[in-house]
GROMACS .gro file of C-alpha atoms in nm:
model
  234
    1ILE     CA    1  -1.654   0.682   0.368
    2LEU     CA    2  -1.603   0.746  -0.015
    3GLN     CA    3  -1.476   1.103   0.078
    4MET     CA    4  -1.174   0.947   0.242
    5GLY     CA    5  -0.996   1.206   0.464
    6GLY     CA    6  -1.208   1.500   0.344
    7SER     CA    7  -1.171   1.775   0.094
    8LYS     CA    8  -0.852   1.937   0.263
    9ALA     CA    9  -0.665   1.608   0.291
   10VAL     CA   10  -0.727   1.520  -0.072
   11ALA     CA   11  -0.615   1.868  -0.162
   12GLN     CA   12  -0.287   1.793   0.010
   13GLN     CA   13  -0.244   1.464  -0.174
   14HIS     CA   14  -0.277   1.639  -0.509
   15GLU     CA   15  -0.035   1.921  -0.409
   16ARG     CA   16   0.222   1.641  -0.333
   17GLY     CA   17   0.174   1.535  -0.706
   18SER     CA   18  -0.013   1.208  -0.610
   19LEU     CA   19  -0.356   1.067  -0.691
   20THR     CA   20  -0.570   0.936  -0.400
   21ALA     CA   21  -0.621   0.572  -0.351
   22ARG     CA   22  -0.958   0.560  -0.514
   23GLU     CA   23  -0.824   0.773  -0.813
   24ARG     CA   24  -0.560   0.521  -0.852
   25ILE     CA   25  -0.803   0.246  -0.856
   26GLU     CA   26  -1.036   0.440  -1.100
   27TYR     CA   27  -0.742   0.481  -1.342
   28PHE     CA   28  -0.610   0.126  -1.315
   29PHE     CA   29  -0.921  -0.083  -1.365
   30ASP     CA   30  -1.120  -0.119  -1.690
   31PRO     CA   31  -1.431   0.117  -1.633
   32GLY     CA   32  -1.696  -0.028  -1.430
   33THR     CA   33  -1.540  -0.350  -1.355
   34PHE     CA   34  -1.414  -0.281  -0.973
   35THR     CA   35  -1.601  -0.457  -0.692
   36GLU     CA   36  -1.475  -0.315  -0.358
   37ILE     CA   37  -1.454  -0.562  -0.053
   38GLY     CA   38  -1.470  -0.430   0.336
   39LEU     CA   39  -1.598  -0.077   0.269
   40TYR     CA   40  -1.738  -0.069   0.610
   41VAL     CA   41  -1.454  -0.221   0.820
   42LYS     CA   42  -1.392  -0.031   1.134
   43HIS     CA   43  -1.099  -0.044   1.397
   44ARG     CA   44  -1.189  -0.151   1.750
   45THR     CA   45  -0.925   0.038   1.927
   46THR     CA   46  -1.055   0.278   2.223
   47GLU     CA   47  -0.720   0.373   2.377
   48PHE     CA   48  -0.547   0.711   2.298
   49GLY     CA   49  -0.866   0.881   2.188
   50MET     CA   50  -0.924   0.616   1.907
   51ASP     CA   51  -1.274   0.569   2.024
   52LYS     CA   52  -1.361   0.889   1.885
   53ARG     CA   53  -1.144   0.851   1.547
   54GLU     CA   54  -1.336   0.752   1.241
   55ILE     CA   55  -1.107   0.599   0.985
   56PRO     CA   56  -1.275   0.564   0.657
   57ALA     CA   57  -1.254   0.197   0.517
   58GLU     CA   58  -0.959   0.159   0.764
   59GLY     CA   59  -0.740   0.359   0.552
   60LEU     CA   60  -0.721   0.086   0.285
   61ILE     CA   61  -0.937   0.004  -0.033
   62THR     CA   62  -0.945  -0.357  -0.130
   63GLY     CA   63  -1.135  -0.517  -0.409
   64PHE     CA   64  -1.093  -0.686  -0.771
   65GLY     CA   65  -1.172  -0.583  -1.117
   66LYS     CA   66  -1.057  -0.629  -1.473
   67VAL     CA   67  -0.718  -0.492  -1.611
   68ASN     CA   68  -0.712  -0.518  -1.979
   69GLY     CA   69  -0.996  -0.780  -1.951
   70ARG     CA   70  -0.816  -0.992  -1.699
   71LEU     CA   71  -0.916  -1.011  -1.312
   72VAL     CA   72  -0.669  -0.841  -1.066
   73MET     CA   73  -0.696  -0.797  -0.698
   74VAL     CA   74  -0.579  -0.470  -0.543
   75ALA     CA   75  -0.510  -0.320  -0.190
   76ALA     CA   76  -0.473   0.066  -0.211
   77GLU     CA   77  -0.355   0.258   0.098
   78ASP     CA   78  -0.529   0.588   0.166
   79TYR     CA   79  -0.274   0.845   0.294
   80THR     CA   80  -0.552   1.104   0.331
   81THR     CA   81  -0.690   0.888   0.609
   82MET     CA   82  -0.473   0.889   0.911
   83VAL     CA   83  -0.175   0.909   0.665
   84GLY     CA   84  -0.260   0.546   0.557
   85THR     CA   85  -0.128   0.404   0.895
   86PHE     CA   86  -0.134   0.042   0.927
   87GLY     CA   87  -0.369  -0.075   1.209
   88GLU     CA   88  -0.502  -0.421   1.302
   89TYR     CA   89  -0.791  -0.416   1.068
   90HIS     CA   90  -0.610  -0.234   0.793
   91GLY     CA   91  -0.364  -0.521   0.815
   92LYS     CA   92  -0.663  -0.771   0.822
   93LYS     CA   93  -0.803  -0.619   0.499
   94PHE     CA   94  -0.464  -0.651   0.322
   95SER     CA   95  -0.392  -0.995   0.410
   96GLU     CA   96  -0.762  -1.116   0.326
   97ALA     CA   97  -0.721  -0.956  -0.013
   98ILE     CA   98  -0.423  -1.162  -0.073
   99ASP     CA   99  -0.572  -1.483   0.045
  100LEU     CA  100  -0.868  -1.420  -0.189
  101ALA     CA  101  -0.650  -1.347  -0.482
  102LYS     CA  102  -0.481  -1.666  -0.410
  103ASP     CA  103  -0.807  -1.850  -0.397
  104MET     CA  104  -0.941  -1.685  -0.718
  105GLY     CA  105  -0.595  -1.744  -0.892
  106ILE     CA  106  -0.553  -1.380  -0.984
  107PRO     CA  107  -0.253  -1.133  -0.961
  108PHE     CA  108  -0.242  -0.902  -0.661
  109VAL     CA  109  -0.123  -0.550  -0.670
  110GLY     CA  110  -0.059  -0.344  -0.343
  111MET     CA  111  -0.061   0.023  -0.373
  112ASN     CA  112   0.176   0.154  -0.084
  113ASP     CA  113   0.108   0.480   0.047
  114SER     CA  114   0.141   0.478   0.434
  115GLY     CA  115   0.325   0.661   0.725
  116GLY     CA  116   0.380   0.322   0.891
  117ALA     CA  117   0.242   0.135   1.183
  118ARG     CA  118  -0.042   0.294   1.377
  119LEU     CA  119   0.114   0.297   1.707
  120GLN     CA  120  -0.215   0.373   1.904
  121GLU     CA  121  -0.318   0.005   1.841
  122GLY     CA  122   0.025  -0.134   1.982
  123MET     CA  123   0.062  -0.528   1.975
  124ASP     CA  124  -0.250  -0.545   1.772
  125THR     CA  125  -0.095  -0.373   1.474
  126LEU     CA  126   0.218  -0.612   1.494
  127GLN     CA  127  -0.019  -0.915   1.488
  128SER     CA  128  -0.161  -0.783   1.174
  129TYR     CA  129   0.193  -0.767   1.006
  130ALA     CA  130   0.211  -1.131   1.082
  131TRP     CA  131  -0.116  -1.200   0.910
  132LEU     CA  132   0.001  -1.000   0.600
  133PHE     CA  133   0.346  -1.169   0.601
  134ARG     CA  134   0.193  -1.514   0.627
  135SER     CA  135  -0.056  -1.438   0.342
  136GLN     CA  136   0.215  -1.313   0.112
  137ILE     CA  137   0.440  -1.613   0.172
  138GLN     CA  138   0.151  -1.859   0.120
  139ALA     CA  139   0.063  -1.676  -0.189
  140SER     CA  140   0.441  -1.690  -0.328
  141GLY     CA  141   0.495  -1.883  -0.639
  142ILE     CA  142   0.101  -1.934  -0.688
  143ILE     CA  143   0.005  -1.573  -0.790
  144PRO     CA  144   0.197  -1.284  -0.910
  145GLN     CA  145   0.244  -1.026  -0.624
  146ILE     CA  146   0.336  -0.660  -0.741
  147ALA     CA  147   0.405  -0.379  -0.487
  148LEU     CA  148   0.383  -0.022  -0.601
  149LEU     CA  149   0.579   0.249  -0.388
  150MET     CA  150   0.350   0.550  -0.462
  151GLY     CA  151   0.410   0.741  -0.141
  152PRO     CA  152   0.591   0.694   0.188
  153CYS     CA  153   0.631   0.318   0.288
  154LEU     CA  154   0.788   0.349   0.609
  155GLY     CA  155   0.845   0.141   0.940
  156GLY     CA  156   0.679  -0.173   0.949
  157GLN     CA  157   0.532  -0.113   0.607
  158ALA     CA  158   0.883  -0.124   0.457
  159TYR     CA  159   0.897  -0.503   0.501
  160HIS     CA  160   0.618  -0.628   0.296
  161PRO     CA  161   0.699  -0.482  -0.048
  162VAL     CA  162   1.037  -0.655  -0.098
  163MET     CA  163   0.864  -0.988  -0.009
  164GLN     CA  164   0.657  -0.960  -0.316
  165ASP     CA  165   0.763  -1.050  -0.681
  166PHE     CA  166   0.804  -0.706  -0.823
  167VAL     CA  167   0.863  -0.357  -0.678
  168PHE     CA  168   0.766  -0.040  -0.868
  169GLN     CA  169   0.862   0.305  -0.730
  170CYS     CA  170   0.753   0.636  -0.815
  171ARG     CA  171   1.061   0.874  -0.873
  172GLU     CA  172   0.944   1.178  -0.685
  173THR     CA  173   0.705   1.048  -0.415
  174GLY     CA  174   0.799   0.681  -0.361
  175ARG     CA  175   0.990   0.635  -0.027
  176MET     CA  176   1.062   0.311   0.148
  177GLY     CA  177   1.257   0.266   0.464
  178ILE     CA  178   1.250   0.108   0.810
  179ALA     CA  179   1.285   0.438   0.963
  180GLY     CA  180   1.306   0.814   0.890
  181PRO     CA  181   1.601   1.047   0.895
  182ALA     CA  182   1.538   1.168   1.271
  183PHE     CA  183   1.573   0.797   1.374
  184VAL     CA  184   1.898   0.755   1.190
  185LYS     CA  185   2.034   1.070   1.349
  186THR     CA  186   1.938   0.956   1.689
  187GLN     CA  187   2.085   0.609   1.642
  188THR     CA  188   2.413   0.674   1.448
  189GLY     CA  189   2.468   1.043   1.448
  190GLU     CA  190   2.427   1.078   1.069
  191ASP     CA  191   2.263   1.353   0.903
  192ILE     CA  192   2.071   1.222   0.598
  193ASP     CA  193   1.758   1.333   0.407
  194ILE     CA  194   1.458   1.117   0.326
  195ASP     CA  195   1.544   1.099  -0.062
  196THR     CA  196   1.890   0.978   0.013
  197LEU     CA  197   1.777   0.729   0.258
  198CYS     CA  198   1.456   0.613   0.116
  199GLY     CA  199   1.438   0.731  -0.245
  200VAL     CA  200   1.493   0.583  -0.587
  201GLU     CA  201   1.870   0.621  -0.562
  202ALA     CA  202   1.870   0.393  -0.243
  203HIS     CA  203   1.665   0.114  -0.397
  204ALA     CA  204   1.674   0.133  -0.760
  205VAL     CA  205   2.060   0.171  -0.770
  206LYS     CA  206   2.209   0.062  -0.440
  207SER     CA  207   1.998  -0.186  -0.266
  208GLY     CA  208   1.844  -0.332  -0.583
  209GLU     CA  209   1.490  -0.377  -0.407
  210THR     CA  210   1.331  -0.157  -0.675
  211HIS     CA  211   1.287  -0.326  -1.007
  212VAL     CA  212   1.097  -0.054  -1.197
  213VAL     CA  213   1.125   0.329  -1.168
  214ALA     CA  214   0.809   0.508  -1.270
  215GLU     CA  215   0.785   0.901  -1.329
  216ASP     CA  216   0.434   0.949  -1.134
  217ASP     CA  217   0.136   0.760  -1.028
  218LYS     CA  218  -0.010   0.707  -1.380
  219ASP     CA  219   0.315   0.616  -1.539
  220CYS     CA  220   0.346   0.359  -1.249
  221LEU     CA  221   0.006   0.210  -1.298
  222ASP     CA  222   0.067   0.217  -1.696
  223LYS     CA  223   0.388   0.024  -1.622
  224THR     CA  224   0.206  -0.231  -1.408
  225LYS     CA  225  -0.053  -0.298  -1.666
  226GLU     CA  226   0.228  -0.366  -1.901
  227LEU     CA  227   0.414  -0.622  -1.676
  228LEU     CA  228   0.072  -0.796  -1.589
  229SER     CA  229   0.029  -0.839  -1.971
  230PHE     CA  230   0.351  -1.069  -1.970
  231LEU     CA  231   0.235  -1.262  -1.665
  232PRO     CA  232   0.006  -1.557  -1.622
  233SER     CA  233  -0.287  -1.506  -1.370
  234ASN     CA  234  -0.137  -1.790  -1.165
   0.00000   0.00000   0.00000
């Protein structure tokens, strides 16, 4: 499970200029303070060959630890594992982490890096989006919620970062959109590239959804630590 999607997928993540989910967590938290939750969670889908598909930690690493001495909860999507797709138990872990953060009275940070909904799980995936949105709404105004766009955040994934209090976006790798260029071409006939549609120009300049632009993963995590230093825990 700790090897995530395997050495080849990890190498591809590094080639894109990104850290893995576990490397991000290691960089973010004070050494030796992170406690993982739900390491052994598995999906229950059997259709479309999913009965033979192993998805380590359900493509999402959740847990809490100390950031500059203060407790913080995190959910970090693992793009090396089935491109971090959002399935039923992926979403269940995500929503449970927010619920626990609210109960503990500590900030929540979501590290988004996902190709979108895991379509093999159908309505179960959509149900888990409902769990996540509900958890975010119930925690709103009680604890700080920060969303980090560190990789693709597409399809159903694009809804939940903007429902949080602050959105950070990595300049070269952060992408957020309801759909990709192919879908836009099909629906409207317009040719548009992924950067124009989903990148920093779209959200930090035009839509205003992104509050802070970061140069890379480490810069994003450093800026998040800086913001947390200004905020109360709850």
